[in-house]
Amino acid sequence: MPVTIIIGAQWGDEGKGRFVDWLATSADIVARFSGGDNAGHTIVLGKQVYKLHLIPSGILHPGVVALLGNGMVINPVNLVKEMDGLIAQGVSITPENFIISTRAHIITPAHIAFDRAKEKARGADAIGTTLRGIGPAYVDKIDRQGIRAGQMTDIESFTETLHTTLKNANHTLARDNVELLDVEKSSLDYLEAAARLRPYLQETAIYLNQRLKQGARVICEGAQGALLDVDHGSYPYVTSSSPSSGGALTGLGFGPTHVDCVLGIAKVFSTRVGGGPMPTEQDNAIGAQLRGTGSNQWDEYGTTTGRARRCGWLDLVMLRYSAAINGYTELAMTKLDVLSGFDELKIAVAYELDGNRYDYPPYDSAVLERVTPIYETLPGWQEDLTGARTPAELPANARAYLQRIGELIELPITSVSVGPERTQLVQL
Ligand code: IMP
């Protein structure tokens, strides 16, 4: 501290939420900086399961301010639904512990319709987006024609702008033979949501910098994963923002000098949702074993979309690149318990294609699709790890697996999770 940035080191769904939740106990502010409700965090506290999409998990901690930064794209109607869901579970949400940047951008029903239409038009080359309107909302932002959250302070002008935007969108949708938006209903829904959200709007960058000056400890909660970064991921199979550590600075508005920890979170194997290259994917019994049956919320099915995740061996080529672009100071790993029961485990240490060796992923997704991983094989273990709480309680082969990852990535691995509960964590 003062600022810890937590980044999903792979393709998302690494289990960042639990680390944010854990570190939030000693934080003053937990802030999201990129993406929108394409994200999904599941936090298990005793018998309660909290599913969060937009709101940082810091909201579950009394005294912590949860902040939605300027780099985000926000669907106001879905945000209000999420707030109401949490309030119904007994969580307190007030303008004192929850603030939204006036500079964040609004996702409209038009963005969602365009996301759908574009994915459909892509056919077999679909990106596999979450259909939440994320890409089209960022397009409007970069094209300087977006609606910003701050506009919700003036409900009349907000509704007028939205109404015009939706009517214009309908011209385009009609031209493309796509179902039209219900302009009046959507306008009304957004008007109601804007009225609810208005008290939470603030100049969050100014707020954050003032709090930092006063000594506040801040956690920046990454969404998605660094390998989905629009600049660094396997373009075009990426999200439309920068879920990497650099994105935290621009997406919240503070300088790099405040940061003293960049914590990368990685699963001990690989998963990916949606399209795009995944060199270590195991579309077979190994992948099925890694995925689980879906009978519990820890299995590999999307929190936001419910889609089965693609699963495969740990990819050190990707992780190496992720470490380079994010500058991790340490790594925390998740789901070690899932590897119990394999006779041997594989780690991709490089790729090979046409006689060439790659230590980093090639920029071209078409090339990346064709590479063959070069694997290192390690012995597995059979023991159930879910009760382990200290390194000594892990089997020797599990410790050796983690140690080898640490050597290959040249980073300290400081903890590993062995189950979904807060307490199912081993400090290394
Ligand atoms: P979008 O962010 O909805 O535009 O989707 C772009 C790509 O990012 C798709 O492959 C999605 O599956 C993926 N994606 C977006 N959000 C998440 C997430 O929270 N976890 C994992 N993958 C995600």
Short mmCIF file of C-alpha atoms and ligand atoms in Angstrom, two decimals:
data_model
loop_
_atom_site.label_atom_id
_atom_site.label_comp_id
_atom_site.label_asym_id
_atom_site.label_seq_id
_atom_site.Cartn_x
_atom_site.Cartn_y
_atom_site.Cartn_z
CA MET A 1 0.00 0.00 0.00
CA PRO A 2 -0.83 2.94 -0.62
CA VAL A 3 -1.91 1.46 -3.97
CA THR A 4 -2.14 -2.22 -4.81
CA ILE A 5 -3.24 -3.14 -8.31
CA ILE A 6 -4.79 -6.58 -8.65
CA ILE A 7 -4.75 -7.98 -12.16
CA GLY A 8 -6.16 -11.13 -13.68
CA ALA A 9 -3.00 -12.53 -15.23
CA GLN A 10 -4.70 -14.76 -17.82
CA TRP A 11 -8.00 -14.60 -19.76
CA GLY A 12 -10.17 -13.60 -16.82
CA ASP A 13 -11.97 -15.63 -14.16
CA GLU A 14 -8.76 -16.24 -12.20
CA GLY A 15 -10.52 -15.73 -8.86
CA LYS A 16 -9.42 -12.12 -8.32
CA GLY A 17 -12.50 -11.34 -6.26
CA ARG A 18 -11.41 -13.39 -3.26
CA PHE A 19 -8.02 -11.62 -3.12
CA VAL A 20 -9.64 -8.21 -3.43
CA ASP A 21 -12.07 -9.29 -0.74
CA TRP A 22 -9.24 -10.49 1.48
CA LEU A 23 -7.03 -7.41 0.96
CA ALA A 24 -10.03 -5.12 1.36
CA THR A 25 -9.97 -5.85 5.08
CA SER A 26 -6.98 -3.50 5.32
CA ALA A 27 -7.99 -1.02 2.58
CA ASP A 28 -9.88 2.28 2.56
CA ILE A 29 -10.96 2.26 -1.08
CA VAL A 30 -11.51 -0.54 -3.59
CA ALA A 31 -11.79 0.78 -7.13
CA ARG A 32 -12.69 -0.71 -10.51
CA PHE A 33 -11.03 0.92 -13.48
CA SER A 34 -12.04 -0.85 -16.71
CA GLY A 35 -14.81 -2.81 -18.35
CA GLY A 36 -18.35 -3.03 -17.13
CA ASP A 37 -20.86 -5.73 -16.30
CA ASN A 38 -19.07 -8.17 -18.60
CA ALA A 39 -17.13 -9.00 -15.43
CA GLY A 40 -18.35 -11.42 -12.80
CA HIS A 41 -16.97 -12.03 -9.33
CA THR A 42 -18.31 -14.62 -6.96
CA ILE A 43 -17.58 -14.10 -3.29
CA VAL A 44 -18.51 -16.83 -0.81
CA LEU A 45 -18.94 -15.68 2.79
CA GLY A 46 -20.21 -18.52 4.95
CA LYS A 47 -23.56 -19.54 3.46
CA GLN A 48 -23.95 -16.32 1.47
CA VAL A 49 -22.86 -16.22 -2.17
CA TYR A 50 -22.48 -12.73 -3.62
CA LYS A 51 -22.39 -12.40 -7.40
CA LEU A 52 -20.92 -9.07 -8.43
CA HIS A 53 -20.64 -7.67 -11.92
CA LEU A 54 -20.02 -3.94 -11.57
CA ILE A 55 -19.64 -3.19 -7.90
CA PRO A 56 -16.20 -3.85 -6.38
CA SER A 57 -16.23 -6.53 -3.70
CA GLY A 58 -14.96 -3.92 -1.22
CA ILE A 59 -18.64 -3.05 -0.78
CA LEU A 60 -18.95 -6.11 1.48
CA HIS A 61 -16.56 -4.52 4.02
CA PRO A 62 -17.82 -1.89 6.44
CA GLY A 63 -15.77 1.31 6.23
CA VAL A 64 -14.45 0.61 2.72
CA VAL A 65 -15.44 2.89 -0.18
CA ALA A 66 -16.26 1.04 -3.41
CA LEU A 67 -15.52 3.19 -6.46
CA LEU A 68 -16.41 2.86 -10.16
CA GLY A 69 -13.71 4.70 -12.10
CA ASN A 70 -13.74 6.87 -15.20
CA GLY A 71 -12.34 4.06 -17.36
CA MET A 72 -15.47 1.98 -16.94
CA VAL A 73 -18.57 1.60 -19.08
CA ILE A 74 -21.69 1.35 -16.94
CA ASN A 75 -25.17 0.06 -17.65
CA PRO A 76 -27.24 2.12 -15.16
CA VAL A 77 -30.24 -0.25 -15.17
CA ASN A 78 -28.06 -3.29 -14.44
CA LEU A 79 -26.13 -1.37 -11.81
CA VAL A 80 -29.33 -0.49 -9.94
CA LYS A 81 -30.43 -4.16 -10.15
CA GLU A 82 -27.10 -5.25 -8.69
CA MET A 83 -27.32 -2.67 -5.91
CA ASP A 84 -30.85 -3.81 -5.04
CA GLY A 85 -29.76 -7.46 -5.01
CA LEU A 86 -26.95 -6.69 -2.56
CA ILE A 87 -29.20 -4.52 -0.40
CA ALA A 88 -31.66 -7.44 -0.25
CA GLN A 89 -28.76 -9.61 1.01
CA GLY A 90 -28.19 -7.10 3.81
CA VAL A 91 -25.32 -5.09 2.29
CA SER A 92 -25.35 -1.38 3.05
CA ILE A 93 -24.91 0.85 -0.04
CA THR A 94 -24.92 4.61 0.46
CA PRO A 95 -23.16 7.60 -1.17
CA GLU A 96 -20.70 7.32 1.73
CA ASN A 97 -19.45 3.86 0.73
CA PHE A 98 -20.18 3.77 -3.00
CA ILE A 99 -19.19 6.36 -5.62
CA ILE A 100 -19.37 6.46 -9.40
CA SER A 101 -17.19 8.57 -11.67
CA THR A 102 -18.95 11.35 -13.56
CA ARG A 103 -16.50 10.56 -16.37
CA ALA A 104 -17.41 6.88 -16.78
CA HIS A 105 -19.38 6.11 -19.94
CA ILE A 106 -22.93 4.84 -20.16
CA ILE A 107 -23.90 1.64 -21.92
CA THR A 108 -27.23 2.15 -23.68
CA PRO A 109 -29.63 -0.46 -25.07
CA ALA A 110 -28.33 0.60 -28.50
CA HIS A 111 -24.83 -0.62 -27.56
CA ILE A 112 -26.25 -3.97 -26.52
CA ALA A 113 -28.23 -4.29 -29.76
CA PHE A 114 -25.14 -3.42 -31.82
CA ASP A 115 -23.00 -5.90 -29.84
CA ARG A 116 -25.53 -8.64 -30.68
CA ALA A 117 -25.85 -7.64 -34.32
CA LYS A 118 -22.08 -7.47 -34.83
CA GLU A 119 -21.50 -10.86 -33.22
CA LYS A 120 -24.21 -12.38 -35.40
CA ALA A 121 -22.71 -10.84 -38.52
CA ARG A 122 -19.27 -12.25 -37.64
CA GLY A 123 -20.70 -15.78 -37.83
CA ALA A 124 -18.02 -18.42 -37.27
CA ASP A 125 -15.49 -15.66 -36.49
CA ALA A 126 -17.57 -14.32 -33.58
CA ILE A 127 -15.51 -13.00 -30.69
CA GLY A 128 -17.85 -14.59 -28.20
CA THR A 129 -18.50 -11.35 -26.34
CA THR A 130 -20.67 -11.25 -23.24
CA LEU A 131 -23.28 -9.31 -25.29
CA ARG A 132 -23.32 -6.56 -22.64
CA GLY A 133 -22.63 -3.77 -25.16
CA ILE A 134 -19.06 -3.26 -23.93
CA GLY A 135 -17.32 -2.91 -27.30
CA PRO A 136 -19.87 -0.54 -28.89
CA ALA A 137 -19.87 1.64 -25.73
CA TYR A 138 -16.09 2.03 -25.91
CA VAL A 139 -16.35 2.72 -29.66
CA ASP A 140 -18.64 5.68 -28.91
CA LYS A 141 -16.31 6.85 -26.15
CA ILE A 142 -13.26 6.84 -28.43
CA ASP A 143 -15.33 8.35 -31.23
CA ARG A 144 -16.19 11.18 -28.78
CA GLN A 145 -19.91 10.66 -29.01
CA GLY A 146 -20.57 8.72 -25.82
CA ILE A 147 -22.86 9.65 -22.95
CA ARG A 148 -21.01 10.12 -19.69
CA ALA A 149 -22.32 9.17 -16.28
CA GLY A 150 -22.10 12.80 -15.16
CA GLN A 151 -24.93 13.59 -17.54
CA MET A 152 -27.25 11.73 -15.18
CA THR A 153 -27.03 14.71 -12.80
CA ASP A 154 -29.28 16.58 -15.25
CA ILE A 155 -32.03 14.01 -15.73
CA GLU A 156 -33.84 16.01 -18.39
CA SER A 157 -30.85 16.44 -20.68
CA PHE A 158 -29.79 12.82 -20.01
CA THR A 159 -33.18 11.47 -21.06
CA GLU A 160 -33.29 13.73 -24.09
CA THR A 161 -29.83 12.62 -25.26
CA LEU A 162 -30.69 8.98 -24.64
CA HIS A 163 -34.00 9.29 -26.48
CA THR A 164 -32.30 10.78 -29.53
CA THR A 165 -29.51 8.17 -29.40
CA LEU A 166 -31.99 5.30 -29.31
CA LYS A 167 -34.11 6.75 -32.11
CA ASN A 168 -31.01 7.14 -34.28
CA ALA A 169 -29.93 3.60 -33.39
CA ASN A 170 -33.29 2.32 -34.60
CA HIS A 171 -32.62 3.78 -38.07
CA THR A 172 -29.42 1.73 -38.25
CA LEU A 173 -31.04 -1.37 -36.80
CA ALA A 174 -33.96 -1.11 -39.27
CA ARG A 175 -31.48 -0.85 -42.12
CA ASP A 176 -29.76 -4.02 -40.87
CA ASN A 177 -33.09 -5.84 -40.40
CA VAL A 178 -32.52 -6.21 -36.67
CA GLU A 179 -35.21 -6.02 -34.00
CA LEU A 180 -35.84 -2.40 -33.02
CA LEU A 181 -35.47 -0.91 -29.56
CA ASP A 182 -38.46 0.12 -27.49
CA VAL A 183 -37.36 3.74 -27.22
CA GLU A 184 -40.03 4.87 -24.76
CA LYS A 185 -39.64 1.94 -22.36
CA SER A 186 -35.83 2.08 -22.40
CA SER A 187 -35.87 5.84 -21.84
CA LEU A 188 -38.14 5.39 -18.86
CA ASP A 189 -35.98 2.58 -17.39
CA TYR A 190 -32.85 4.72 -17.80
CA LEU A 191 -34.56 7.77 -16.34
CA GLU A 192 -35.50 5.79 -13.22
CA ALA A 193 -31.99 4.36 -12.92
CA ALA A 194 -30.40 7.80 -13.38
CA ALA A 195 -32.55 9.21 -10.59
CA ARG A 196 -31.34 6.41 -8.29
CA LEU A 197 -27.68 6.78 -9.23
CA ARG A 198 -27.46 10.58 -9.16
CA PRO A 199 -26.45 10.82 -5.47
CA TYR A 200 -23.49 8.50 -6.04
CA LEU A 201 -21.83 10.52 -8.82
CA GLN A 202 -18.53 12.23 -8.06
CA GLU A 203 -15.28 13.46 -9.61
CA THR A 204 -13.62 10.24 -8.51
CA ALA A 205 -10.08 11.11 -9.68
CA ILE A 206 -10.05 14.19 -7.47
CA TYR A 207 -11.58 12.24 -4.59
CA LEU A 208 -9.02 9.46 -4.98
CA ASN A 209 -6.04 11.80 -5.10
CA GLN A 210 -7.24 13.72 -2.06
CA ARG A 211 -7.67 10.49 -0.14
CA LEU A 212 -4.21 9.30 -1.24
CA LYS A 213 -2.73 12.55 0.09
CA GLN A 214 -4.39 11.81 3.42
CA GLY A 215 -2.77 8.36 3.49
CA ALA A 216 -5.65 6.21 2.23
CA ARG A 217 -4.85 2.66 1.11
CA VAL A 218 -6.33 1.85 -2.28
CA ILE A 219 -6.91 -1.42 -4.07
CA CYS A 220 -7.48 -1.29 -7.81
CA GLU A 221 -9.61 -4.26 -8.74
CA GLY A 222 -8.89 -5.47 -12.24
CA ALA A 223 -11.67 -7.03 -14.28
CA GLN A 224 -11.28 -9.62 -17.05
CA GLY A 225 -7.63 -10.56 -17.59
CA ALA A 226 -4.48 -9.06 -19.06
CA LEU A 227 -4.59 -11.49 -22.00
CA LEU A 228 -7.90 -9.88 -23.04
CA ASP A 229 -6.27 -6.42 -23.18
CA VAL A 230 -7.20 -4.59 -26.38
CA ASP A 231 -3.52 -3.76 -27.02
CA HIS A 232 -1.81 -6.86 -25.71
CA GLY A 233 -4.31 -9.68 -26.12
CA SER A 234 -4.92 -11.93 -29.13
CA TYR A 235 -6.62 -9.22 -31.19
CA PRO A 236 -9.47 -9.15 -32.23
CA TYR A 237 -10.43 -11.79 -29.63
CA VAL A 238 -10.11 -9.32 -26.79
CA THR A 239 -12.24 -7.00 -24.74
CA SER A 240 -12.33 -3.31 -25.67
CA SER A 241 -10.46 -1.88 -22.70
CA SER A 242 -7.13 -2.19 -20.86
CA PRO A 243 -7.59 -4.58 -17.94
CA SER A 244 -3.79 -4.39 -17.40
CA SER A 245 -1.97 -2.42 -14.69
CA GLY A 246 -1.51 0.58 -17.00
CA GLY A 247 -5.29 0.73 -17.37
CA ALA A 248 -5.63 1.25 -13.63
CA LEU A 249 -3.76 4.56 -13.86
CA THR A 250 -5.77 5.99 -16.75
CA GLY A 251 -9.01 4.34 -15.66
CA LEU A 252 -8.87 5.97 -12.23
CA GLY A 253 -6.70 9.04 -12.73
CA PHE A 254 -3.65 8.78 -10.47
CA GLY A 255 0.10 8.58 -11.09
CA PRO A 256 2.34 5.50 -11.13
CA THR A 257 4.36 6.82 -8.17
CA HIS A 258 1.56 5.78 -5.80
CA VAL A 259 1.76 2.11 -6.72
CA ASP A 260 3.81 -0.22 -4.58
CA CYS A 261 2.33 -3.62 -5.38
CA VAL A 262 1.04 -5.16 -8.59
CA LEU A 263 -0.45 -8.50 -7.69
CA GLY A 264 -1.07 -10.88 -10.58
CA ILE A 265 -3.68 -13.58 -10.02
CA ALA A 266 -3.35 -16.74 -12.08
CA LYS A 267 -5.03 -20.10 -12.02
CA VAL A 268 -2.74 -23.11 -11.84
CA PHE A 269 -4.18 -24.11 -15.22
CA SER A 270 -5.69 -22.08 -18.10
CA THR A 271 -9.28 -21.17 -18.93
CA ARG A 272 -10.78 -18.97 -21.60
CA VAL A 273 -14.37 -17.99 -22.47
CA GLY A 274 -15.34 -17.00 -25.99
CA GLY A 275 -13.35 -17.32 -29.21
CA GLY A 276 -9.66 -16.82 -29.91
CA PRO A 277 -6.45 -18.83 -29.74
CA MET A 278 -5.70 -20.91 -26.67
CA PRO A 279 -2.60 -23.02 -27.40
CA THR A 280 -2.81 -25.28 -24.34
CA GLU A 281 -6.57 -25.97 -24.62
CA GLN A 282 -7.56 -29.56 -23.80
CA ASP A 283 -10.82 -30.23 -25.62
CA ASN A 284 -10.92 -33.72 -24.12
CA ALA A 285 -11.24 -35.62 -20.84
CA ILE A 286 -8.42 -33.55 -19.27
CA GLY A 287 -10.30 -30.32 -20.05
CA ALA A 288 -13.52 -31.83 -18.69
CA GLN A 289 -11.79 -32.79 -15.44
CA LEU A 290 -10.37 -29.27 -15.07
CA ARG A 291 -13.79 -27.73 -15.81
CA GLY A 292 -15.81 -29.77 -13.34
CA THR A 293 -19.41 -30.73 -13.81
CA GLY A 294 -20.96 -27.38 -12.92
CA SER A 295 -22.43 -28.84 -9.76
CA ASN A 296 -20.82 -26.12 -7.65
CA GLN A 297 -20.11 -22.46 -8.28
CA TRP A 298 -16.34 -23.09 -8.25
CA ASP A 299 -16.59 -25.07 -11.50
CA GLU A 300 -15.61 -23.48 -14.80
CA TYR A 301 -18.87 -21.92 -15.96
CA GLY A 302 -19.14 -18.14 -16.51
CA THR A 303 -20.61 -16.01 -13.71
CA THR A 304 -21.97 -13.54 -16.26
CA THR A 305 -22.99 -15.78 -19.15
CA GLY A 306 -23.11 -19.30 -17.70
CA ARG A 307 -21.00 -20.49 -20.63
CA ALA A 308 -18.72 -23.50 -20.11
CA ARG A 309 -15.14 -22.25 -20.06
CA ARG A 310 -12.47 -23.72 -22.31
CA CYS A 311 -9.85 -25.40 -20.11
CA GLY A 312 -6.24 -26.45 -20.60
CA TRP A 313 -2.77 -26.74 -19.10
CA LEU A 314 -0.96 -23.79 -17.58
CA ASP A 315 0.56 -21.61 -20.30
CA LEU A 316 3.82 -20.05 -19.13
CA VAL A 317 4.35 -18.32 -22.49
CA MET A 318 1.20 -16.30 -21.89
CA LEU A 319 1.97 -15.78 -18.21
CA ARG A 320 5.49 -14.56 -19.05
CA TYR A 321 4.02 -11.96 -21.40
CA SER A 322 1.42 -11.03 -18.82
CA ALA A 323 4.16 -10.50 -16.21
CA ALA A 324 6.13 -8.34 -18.65
CA ILE A 325 3.30 -5.98 -19.58
CA ASN A 326 1.97 -5.61 -16.04
CA GLY A 327 5.15 -5.54 -13.96
CA TYR A 328 3.82 -7.91 -11.30
CA THR A 329 5.65 -7.67 -8.01
CA GLU A 330 4.17 -11.00 -6.93
CA LEU A 331 1.81 -13.71 -8.07
CA ALA A 332 -1.07 -15.41 -6.23
CA MET A 333 -2.37 -18.64 -7.69
CA THR A 334 -5.80 -20.23 -7.47
CA LYS A 335 -7.52 -23.59 -7.70
CA LEU A 336 -4.62 -25.85 -6.79
CA ASP A 337 -7.17 -28.33 -5.37
CA VAL A 338 -8.58 -28.89 -8.89
CA LEU A 339 -5.31 -30.50 -10.00
CA SER A 340 -5.67 -33.37 -7.50
CA GLY A 341 -6.16 -36.68 -9.28
CA PHE A 342 -3.89 -36.17 -12.31
CA ASP A 343 -0.97 -38.58 -12.65
CA GLU A 344 1.04 -35.91 -14.39
CA LEU A 345 0.73 -32.20 -15.06
CA LYS A 346 1.98 -30.20 -18.00
CA ILE A 347 3.22 -26.62 -18.24
CA ALA A 348 3.76 -24.98 -21.66
CA VAL A 349 7.19 -23.34 -21.46
CA ALA A 350 7.45 -22.24 -25.13
CA TYR A 351 5.70 -22.65 -28.49
CA GLU A 352 6.96 -24.14 -31.71
CA LEU A 353 5.86 -23.35 -35.26
CA ASP A 354 7.57 -24.18 -38.57
CA GLY A 355 10.88 -24.81 -36.82
CA ASN A 356 10.75 -21.54 -34.85
CA ARG A 357 10.61 -21.34 -31.07
CA TYR A 358 8.47 -18.67 -29.39
CA ASP A 359 9.09 -17.64 -25.77
CA TYR A 360 6.39 -14.95 -26.04
CA PRO A 361 3.04 -15.13 -27.87
CA PRO A 362 3.20 -13.89 -31.49
CA TYR A 363 1.04 -10.81 -32.11
CA ASP A 364 -0.88 -12.40 -34.97
CA SER A 365 -3.82 -14.50 -33.77
CA ALA A 366 -3.74 -16.54 -36.97
CA VAL A 367 -0.14 -17.56 -36.15
CA LEU A 368 -1.00 -18.15 -32.50
CA GLU A 369 -3.77 -20.51 -33.60
CA ARG A 370 -1.17 -22.71 -35.30
CA VAL A 371 1.57 -22.97 -32.67
CA THR A 372 2.30 -26.19 -30.79
CA PRO A 373 3.10 -25.88 -27.09
CA ILE A 374 6.40 -27.28 -25.83
CA TYR A 375 5.51 -28.86 -22.50
CA GLU A 376 7.42 -29.62 -19.36
CA THR A 377 5.84 -32.56 -17.49
CA LEU A 378 5.69 -32.75 -13.72
CA PRO A 379 4.37 -35.49 -11.44
CA GLY A 380 0.83 -34.98 -10.11
CA TRP A 381 -0.75 -35.89 -6.79
CA GLN A 382 -3.92 -37.65 -5.65
CA GLU A 383 -4.55 -36.07 -2.23
CA ASP A 384 -7.50 -33.77 -1.56
CA LEU A 385 -6.05 -30.31 -0.86
CA THR A 386 -9.18 -28.49 0.25
CA GLY A 387 -8.28 -28.76 3.94
CA ALA A 388 -4.68 -27.55 3.57
CA ARG A 389 -3.88 -24.25 5.28
CA THR A 390 -0.07 -24.33 5.46
CA PRO A 391 2.61 -25.26 2.88
CA ALA A 392 3.52 -28.29 4.99
CA GLU A 393 -0.01 -29.63 4.47
CA LEU A 394 0.43 -29.66 0.69
CA PRO A 395 1.82 -32.84 -0.94
CA ALA A 396 5.48 -32.55 -2.02
CA ASN A 397 4.48 -32.74 -5.70
CA ALA A 398 2.05 -29.82 -5.29
CA ARG A 399 4.79 -27.74 -3.67
CA ALA A 400 7.20 -28.72 -6.44
CA TYR A 401 4.63 -27.72 -9.10
CA LEU A 402 4.29 -24.23 -7.57
CA GLN A 403 8.03 -23.91 -7.11
CA ARG A 404 8.65 -24.73 -10.77
CA ILE A 405 6.12 -22.08 -11.86
CA GLY A 406 7.87 -19.53 -9.65
CA GLU A 407 11.24 -20.42 -11.20
CA LEU A 408 9.90 -20.20 -14.75
CA ILE A 409 8.09 -16.90 -14.22
CA GLU A 410 10.84 -15.45 -12.00
CA LEU A 411 8.34 -14.09 -9.49
CA PRO A 412 7.50 -14.91 -5.91
CA ILE A 413 4.25 -16.89 -5.56
CA THR A 414 2.93 -15.63 -2.25
CA SER A 415 -0.28 -17.62 -1.83
CA VAL A 416 -2.42 -20.30 -3.39
CA SER A 417 -6.10 -21.08 -2.96
CA VAL A 418 -7.41 -24.59 -2.40
CA GLY A 419 -11.18 -23.95 -2.50
CA PRO A 420 -13.75 -21.17 -2.87
CA GLU A 421 -14.11 -20.22 0.79
CA ARG A 422 -12.23 -17.21 2.13
CA THR A 423 -10.28 -19.44 4.49
CA GLN A 424 -9.23 -21.97 1.86
CA LEU A 425 -5.93 -20.26 1.25
CA VAL A 426 -2.31 -21.24 1.85
CA GLN A 427 0.27 -18.48 2.41
CA LEU A 428 3.58 -19.61 0.91
P1 IMP B 1 -16.73 -8.30 -24.18
O1 IMP B 1 -15.85 -7.78 -23.08
O2 IMP B 1 -18.12 -8.63 -23.73
O3 IMP B 1 -16.70 -7.43 -25.38
O4 IMP B 1 -16.12 -9.71 -24.66
C1 IMP B 1 -14.85 -9.79 -25.31
C2 IMP B 1 -14.10 -11.05 -24.89
O5 IMP B 1 -13.75 -10.94 -23.52
C3 IMP B 1 -14.93 -12.34 -24.99
O6 IMP B 1 -14.06 -13.40 -25.35
C4 IMP B 1 -15.45 -12.56 -23.60
O7 IMP B 1 -15.72 -13.92 -23.33
C5 IMP B 1 -14.26 -12.06 -22.79
N1 IMP B 1 -14.64 -11.57 -21.46
C6 IMP B 1 -15.23 -10.42 -21.15
N2 IMP B 1 -15.39 -10.30 -19.81
C7 IMP B 1 -14.89 -11.42 -19.27
C8 IMP B 1 -14.72 -11.88 -17.93
O8 IMP B 1 -15.08 -11.23 -16.94
N3 IMP B 1 -14.13 -13.09 -17.78
C9 IMP B 1 -13.66 -13.81 -18.84
N4 IMP B 1 -13.78 -13.42 -20.10
C10 IMP B 1 -14.38 -12.23 -20.33
#
